[in-house]
Amino acid sequence: PYQRTDMARNVAVRTFQKHSTGEDDVLVMLDADHIHPRDIVPALADKCDEEHEVVGALAFRRSEPYDPCFYTLAADGKADVSTAFDGGLVRCDIVGSGAIAIRRSVFTKLEAAGHQWPFFRYVYREDVDVQRSEDWNFGLMCQGAGISHWVNQNVVIPHLTTKAIAQDDWFNTLQAASTDPAAFEARY
């Protein structure tokens, strides 16, 4: 039966914790609304090590402005969206979970920091119009426990909607913003 993404992720984590034995073991989760390359599992899992405990693929939001789904948080808590794509692993605070690899050690560290299952949660707030999804809250929890996230820019997973959203959509939106910044700010 259909489950919300947060519940499905948490069931996967619980099953992984039950059956995996080593802190180096890696859980890979793939969402159904993306196009995944055939080698997606090793492309992410092979990058997971003691320094890179959470590694996600590069995805772009399915709606305008199609921004990349990895963020670095500024001191005021606002997300900085990257416009640089140089390939390889890039450190970030939050990475989208459309395709994500997580070492077992992450859950051990989260528990040691006082966080308990479920690790993926939607948190609804009345004071904001746009609610943060379960991957945002997982990223914030990890950030508080000193666990960085990484995006593997060599692995791009287009988001499926009425078309496949990828890097060109984001760049086209940036180009439009550069010609009319006021309209861009008003819209987004």
PDB file of C-alpha atoms in Angstrom:
ATOM      1  CA  PRO A   1       0.000   0.000   0.000  1.00  0.00           C
ATOM      2  CA  TYR A   2       0.990   3.624  -0.570  1.00  0.00           C
ATOM      3  CA  GLN A   3       2.823   5.298   2.288  1.00  0.00           C
ATOM      4  CA  ARG A   4       3.947   8.882   2.789  1.00  0.00           C
ATOM      5  CA  THR A   5       7.580   9.393   1.883  1.00  0.00           C
ATOM      6  CA  ASP A   6       8.625  10.003   5.470  1.00  0.00           C
ATOM      7  CA  MET A   7       7.063   6.760   6.671  1.00  0.00           C
ATOM      8  CA  ALA A   8       8.509   4.766   3.759  1.00  0.00           C
ATOM      9  CA  ARG A   9      11.988   6.152   4.488  1.00  0.00           C
ATOM     10  CA  ASN A  10      11.668   5.390   8.190  1.00  0.00           C
ATOM     11  CA  VAL A  11      10.563   1.804   7.523  1.00  0.00           C
ATOM     12  CA  ALA A  12      13.585   1.421   5.220  1.00  0.00           C
ATOM     13  CA  VAL A  13      15.876   2.790   7.949  1.00  0.00           C
ATOM     14  CA  ARG A  14      14.400   0.487  10.602  1.00  0.00           C
ATOM     15  CA  THR A  15      14.773  -2.556   8.329  1.00  0.00           C
ATOM     16  CA  PHE A  16      18.339  -1.505   7.453  1.00  0.00           C
ATOM     17  CA  GLN A  17      19.243  -1.097  11.136  1.00  0.00           C
ATOM     18  CA  LYS A  18      17.768  -4.504  11.910  1.00  0.00           C
ATOM     19  CA  HIS A  19      19.629  -6.384   9.170  1.00  0.00           C
ATOM     20  CA  SER A  20      22.898  -4.503   8.716  1.00  0.00           C
ATOM     21  CA  THR A  21      25.769  -5.173  11.053  1.00  0.00           C
ATOM     22  CA  GLY A  22      28.639  -2.853  10.223  1.00  0.00           C
ATOM     23  CA  GLU A  23      28.953   0.908  10.630  1.00  0.00           C
ATOM     24  CA  ASP A  24      30.324   0.953   7.048  1.00  0.00           C
ATOM     25  CA  ASP A  25      27.119  -0.576   5.634  1.00  0.00           C
ATOM     26  CA  VAL A  26      25.229   1.764   3.311  1.00  0.00           C
ATOM     27  CA  LEU A  27      21.498   2.263   2.786  1.00  0.00           C
ATOM     28  CA  VAL A  28      20.546   3.591  -0.666  1.00  0.00           C
ATOM     29  CA  MET A  29      17.058   5.023  -1.191  1.00  0.00           C
ATOM     30  CA  LEU A  30      15.726   5.848  -4.675  1.00  0.00           C
ATOM     31  CA  ASP A  31      12.525   7.780  -5.322  1.00  0.00           C
ATOM     32  CA  ALA A  32      10.126   6.703  -8.073  1.00  0.00           C
ATOM     33  CA  ASP A  33       9.696  10.228  -9.508  1.00  0.00           C
ATOM     34  CA  HIS A  34      13.245  10.471 -10.901  1.00  0.00           C
ATOM     35  CA  ILE A  35      15.167   9.020 -13.813  1.00  0.00           C
ATOM     36  CA  HIS A  36      18.037   7.012 -12.316  1.00  0.00           C
ATOM     37  CA  PRO A  37      21.099   5.885 -14.265  1.00  0.00           C
ATOM     38  CA  ARG A  38      21.732   2.138 -14.230  1.00  0.00           C
ATOM     39  CA  ASP A  39      24.814   2.494 -12.024  1.00  0.00           C
ATOM     40  CA  ILE A  40      23.139   4.757  -9.447  1.00  0.00           C
ATOM     41  CA  VAL A  41      23.654   2.443  -6.462  1.00  0.00           C
ATOM     42  CA  PRO A  42      27.435   2.041  -6.789  1.00  0.00           C
ATOM     43  CA  ALA A  43      27.795   5.666  -7.947  1.00  0.00           C
ATOM     44  CA  LEU A  44      26.451   6.801  -4.562  1.00  0.00           C
ATOM     45  CA  ALA A  45      27.400   3.945  -2.223  1.00  0.00           C
ATOM     46  CA  ASP A  46      31.015   3.835  -3.388  1.00  0.00           C
ATOM     47  CA  LYS A  47      31.405   7.511  -2.400  1.00  0.00           C
ATOM     48  CA  CYS A  48      30.231   6.847   1.177  1.00  0.00           C
ATOM     49  CA  ASP A  49      33.107   6.660   3.633  1.00  0.00           C
ATOM     50  CA  GLU A  50      34.002   8.066   7.057  1.00  0.00           C
ATOM     51  CA  GLU A  51      34.201  11.614   5.672  1.00  0.00           C
ATOM     52  CA  HIS A  52      31.229  11.387   3.279  1.00  0.00           C
ATOM     53  CA  GLU A  53      28.524   9.640   5.307  1.00  0.00           C
ATOM     54  CA  VAL A  54      25.522  11.042   3.410  1.00  0.00           C
ATOM     55  CA  VAL A  55      25.808  11.315  -0.377  1.00  0.00           C
ATOM     56  CA  GLY A  56      22.968  12.319  -2.667  1.00  0.00           C
ATOM     57  CA  ALA A  57      22.598  12.605  -6.421  1.00  0.00           C
ATOM     58  CA  LEU A  58      22.077  15.971  -8.100  1.00  0.00           C
ATOM     59  CA  ALA A  59      18.368  16.587  -8.647  1.00  0.00           C
ATOM     60  CA  PHE A  60      16.420  19.724  -9.481  1.00  0.00           C
ATOM     61  CA  ARG A  61      13.123  20.803  -7.964  1.00  0.00           C
ATOM     62  CA  ARG A  62      10.174  19.744 -10.113  1.00  0.00           C
ATOM     63  CA  SER A  63       8.593  23.202 -10.133  1.00  0.00           C
ATOM     64  CA  GLU A  64       9.887  26.653 -10.941  1.00  0.00           C
ATOM     65  CA  PRO A  65      12.446  27.973 -10.319  1.00  0.00           C
ATOM     66  CA  TYR A  66      13.862  24.417 -10.730  1.00  0.00           C
ATOM     67  CA  ASP A  67      16.667  25.045  -8.235  1.00  0.00           C
ATOM     68  CA  PRO A  68      19.147  22.273  -7.454  1.00  0.00           C
ATOM     69  CA  CYS A  69      18.155  20.130  -4.468  1.00  0.00           C
ATOM     70  CA  PHE A  70      21.217  20.719  -2.305  1.00  0.00           C
ATOM     71  CA  TYR A  71      21.625  23.629   0.044  1.00  0.00           C
ATOM     72  CA  THR A  72      24.107  25.292   2.333  1.00  0.00           C
ATOM     73  CA  LEU A  73      22.595  27.168   5.245  1.00  0.00           C
ATOM     74  CA  ALA A  74      23.662  30.716   6.034  1.00  0.00           C
ATOM     75  CA  ALA A  75      24.140  31.901   9.611  1.00  0.00           C
ATOM     76  CA  ASP A  76      20.536  33.204   9.663  1.00  0.00           C
ATOM     77  CA  GLY A  77      19.229  29.750   8.675  1.00  0.00           C
ATOM     78  CA  LYS A  78      18.297  30.707   5.118  1.00  0.00           C
ATOM     79  CA  ALA A  79      19.298  28.355   2.331  1.00  0.00           C
ATOM     80  CA  ASP A  80      21.935  29.353  -0.193  1.00  0.00           C
ATOM     81  CA  VAL A  81      21.280  27.774  -3.584  1.00  0.00           C
ATOM     82  CA  SER A  82      24.371  26.813  -5.530  1.00  0.00           C
ATOM     83  CA  THR A  83      24.918  28.104  -9.049  1.00  0.00           C
ATOM     84  CA  ALA A  84      28.318  26.411  -9.445  1.00  0.00           C
ATOM     85  CA  PHE A  85      28.479  22.960 -10.951  1.00  0.00           C
ATOM     86  CA  ASP A  86      32.053  21.755 -11.164  1.00  0.00           C
ATOM     87  CA  GLY A  87      31.426  18.032 -10.835  1.00  0.00           C
ATOM     88  CA  GLY A  88      32.491  15.670  -8.123  1.00  0.00           C
ATOM     89  CA  LEU A  89      31.468  15.727  -4.490  1.00  0.00           C
ATOM     90  CA  VAL A  90      30.307  19.050  -3.068  1.00  0.00           C
ATOM     91  CA  ARG A  91      29.735  19.565   0.648  1.00  0.00           C
ATOM     92  CA  CYS A  92      26.336  20.892   1.691  1.00  0.00           C
ATOM     93  CA  ASP A  93      24.054  20.980   4.722  1.00  0.00           C
ATOM     94  CA  ILE A  94      20.991  19.459   3.060  1.00  0.00           C
ATOM     95  CA  VAL A  95      20.748  17.188   0.035  1.00  0.00           C
ATOM     96  CA  GLY A  96      17.546  16.024  -1.615  1.00  0.00           C
ATOM     97  CA  SER A  97      16.697  12.392  -1.046  1.00  0.00           C
ATOM     98  CA  GLY A  98      15.570  11.467  -4.568  1.00  0.00           C
ATOM     99  CA  ALA A  99      18.649   9.238  -4.630  1.00  0.00           C
ATOM    100  CA  ILE A 100      20.611   9.145  -1.401  1.00  0.00           C
ATOM    101  CA  ALA A 101      23.175   6.881   0.236  1.00  0.00           C
ATOM    102  CA  ILE A 102      23.528   6.903   4.037  1.00  0.00           C
ATOM    103  CA  ARG A 103      26.072   4.985   6.091  1.00  0.00           C
ATOM    104  CA  ARG A 104      24.801   3.082   9.109  1.00  0.00           C
ATOM    105  CA  SER A 105      27.145   5.179  11.255  1.00  0.00           C
ATOM    106  CA  VAL A 106      24.887   8.195  10.614  1.00  0.00           C
ATOM    107  CA  PHE A 107      22.010   6.638  12.540  1.00  0.00           C
ATOM    108  CA  THR A 108      24.353   5.608  15.357  1.00  0.00           C
ATOM    109  CA  LYS A 109      25.650   9.189  15.610  1.00  0.00           C
ATOM    110  CA  LEU A 110      22.128  10.631  15.514  1.00  0.00           C
ATOM    111  CA  GLU A 111      21.084   8.335  18.362  1.00  0.00           C
ATOM    112  CA  ALA A 112      24.204   9.305  20.332  1.00  0.00           C
ATOM    113  CA  ALA A 113      23.207  12.967  19.837  1.00  0.00           C
ATOM    114  CA  GLY A 114      19.783  12.245  21.369  1.00  0.00           C
ATOM    115  CA  HIS A 115      17.732  11.753  18.181  1.00  0.00           C
ATOM    116  CA  GLN A 116      15.603   8.662  17.888  1.00  0.00           C
ATOM    117  CA  TRP A 117      13.752   6.921  15.098  1.00  0.00           C
ATOM    118  CA  PRO A 118      11.881   8.176  13.074  1.00  0.00           C
ATOM    119  CA  PHE A 119      14.701  10.163  11.489  1.00  0.00           C
ATOM    120  CA  PHE A 120      12.712  11.429   8.489  1.00  0.00           C
ATOM    121  CA  ARG A 121       9.850  13.704   9.493  1.00  0.00           C
ATOM    122  CA  TYR A 122       7.631  16.346   8.052  1.00  0.00           C
ATOM    123  CA  VAL A 123       7.363  19.222  10.514  1.00  0.00           C
ATOM    124  CA  TYR A 124       4.422  21.499   9.809  1.00  0.00           C
ATOM    125  CA  ARG A 125       4.599  25.119  10.899  1.00  0.00           C
ATOM    126  CA  GLU A 126       1.802  27.672  10.810  1.00  0.00           C
ATOM    127  CA  ASP A 127       4.130  30.647  10.332  1.00  0.00           C
ATOM    128  CA  VAL A 128       5.401  29.613   6.871  1.00  0.00           C
ATOM    129  CA  ASP A 129       3.728  29.021   3.526  1.00  0.00           C
ATOM    130  CA  VAL A 130       6.228  26.490   2.196  1.00  0.00           C
ATOM    131  CA  GLN A 131       6.668  23.473   4.452  1.00  0.00           C
ATOM    132  CA  ARG A 132      10.001  21.695   4.650  1.00  0.00           C
ATOM    133  CA  SER A 133      10.026  18.085   3.585  1.00  0.00           C
ATOM    134  CA  GLU A 134      11.459  15.082   5.385  1.00  0.00           C
ATOM    135  CA  ASP A 135      14.867  15.389   3.708  1.00  0.00           C
ATOM    136  CA  TRP A 136      15.223  18.988   4.963  1.00  0.00           C
ATOM    137  CA  ASN A 137      14.483  17.953   8.516  1.00  0.00           C
ATOM    138  CA  PHE A 138      16.860  14.980   8.237  1.00  0.00           C
ATOM    139  CA  GLY A 139      19.550  17.384   7.012  1.00  0.00           C
ATOM    140  CA  LEU A 140      18.934  19.779   9.900  1.00  0.00           C
ATOM    141  CA  MET A 141      19.076  16.899  12.382  1.00  0.00           C
ATOM    142  CA  CYS A 142      22.365  15.713  10.874  1.00  0.00           C
ATOM    143  CA  GLN A 143      23.786  19.238  10.867  1.00  0.00           C
ATOM    144  CA  GLY A 144      23.057  19.503  14.593  1.00  0.00           C
ATOM    145  CA  ALA A 145      24.932  16.231  15.138  1.00  0.00           C
ATOM    146  CA  GLY A 146      27.919  17.368  13.034  1.00  0.00           C
ATOM    147  CA  ILE A 147      27.174  15.088  10.067  1.00  0.00           C
ATOM    148  CA  SER A 148      27.747  16.830   6.746  1.00  0.00           C
ATOM    149  CA  HIS A 149      25.966  16.001   3.532  1.00  0.00           C
ATOM    150  CA  TRP A 150      27.449  15.758   0.067  1.00  0.00           C
ATOM    151  CA  VAL A 151      26.025  15.925  -3.430  1.00  0.00           C
ATOM    152  CA  ASN A 152      27.653  13.891  -6.192  1.00  0.00           C
ATOM    153  CA  GLN A 153      27.322  16.266  -9.125  1.00  0.00           C
ATOM    154  CA  ASN A 154      28.460  13.539 -11.503  1.00  0.00           C
ATOM    155  CA  VAL A 155      25.191  11.703 -10.869  1.00  0.00           C
ATOM    156  CA  VAL A 156      22.235  13.708 -12.196  1.00  0.00           C
ATOM    157  CA  ILE A 157      18.693  12.412 -11.683  1.00  0.00           C
ATOM    158  CA  PRO A 158      16.056  14.395 -13.577  1.00  0.00           C
ATOM    159  CA  HIS A 159      12.787  14.885 -11.703  1.00  0.00           C
ATOM    160  CA  LEU A 160       9.732  13.538 -13.512  1.00  0.00           C
ATOM    161  CA  THR A 161       6.687  15.729 -13.885  1.00  0.00           C
ATOM    162  CA  THR A 162       5.040  16.754 -17.154  1.00  0.00           C
ATOM    163  CA  LYS A 163       8.630  16.719 -18.415  1.00  0.00           C
ATOM    164  CA  ALA A 164      11.989  15.668 -16.974  1.00  0.00           C
ATOM    165  CA  ILE A 165      13.377  18.614 -14.956  1.00  0.00           C
ATOM    166  CA  ALA A 166      17.148  18.920 -15.181  1.00  0.00           C
ATOM    167  CA  GLN A 167      20.014  21.427 -15.073  1.00  0.00           C
ATOM    168  CA  ASP A 168      18.983  23.345 -18.242  1.00  0.00           C
ATOM    169  CA  ASP A 169      15.655  24.299 -16.640  1.00  0.00           C
ATOM    170  CA  TRP A 170      17.496  25.833 -13.682  1.00  0.00           C
ATOM    171  CA  PHE A 171      19.934  27.704 -15.934  1.00  0.00           C
ATOM    172  CA  ASN A 172      17.057  29.046 -18.078  1.00  0.00           C
ATOM    173  CA  THR A 173      15.371  30.337 -14.920  1.00  0.00           C
ATOM    174  CA  LEU A 174      18.619  32.027 -13.832  1.00  0.00           C
ATOM    175  CA  GLN A 175      18.937  33.631 -17.267  1.00  0.00           C
ATOM    176  CA  ALA A 176      15.394  34.997 -17.012  1.00  0.00           C
ATOM    177  CA  ALA A 177      16.199  36.325 -13.523  1.00  0.00           C
ATOM    178  CA  SER A 178      19.246  38.178 -14.807  1.00  0.00           C
ATOM    179  CA  THR A 179      17.158  40.049 -17.387  1.00  0.00           C
ATOM    180  CA  ASP A 180      14.386  41.036 -14.965  1.00  0.00           C
ATOM    181  CA  PRO A 181      15.519  40.617 -11.308  1.00  0.00           C
ATOM    182  CA  ALA A 182      12.473  42.392  -9.856  1.00  0.00           C
ATOM    183  CA  ALA A 183      10.032  40.064 -11.603  1.00  0.00           C
ATOM    184  CA  PHE A 184      12.083  37.040 -10.492  1.00  0.00           C
ATOM    185  CA  GLU A 185      12.078  38.195  -6.844  1.00  0.00           C
ATOM    186  CA  ALA A 186       8.345  38.893  -6.941  1.00  0.00           C
ATOM    187  CA  ARG A 187       7.622  35.464  -8.392  1.00  0.00           C
ATOM    188  CA  TYR A 188       9.864  33.379  -6.124  1.00  0.00           C
TER     189      TYR A 188
END
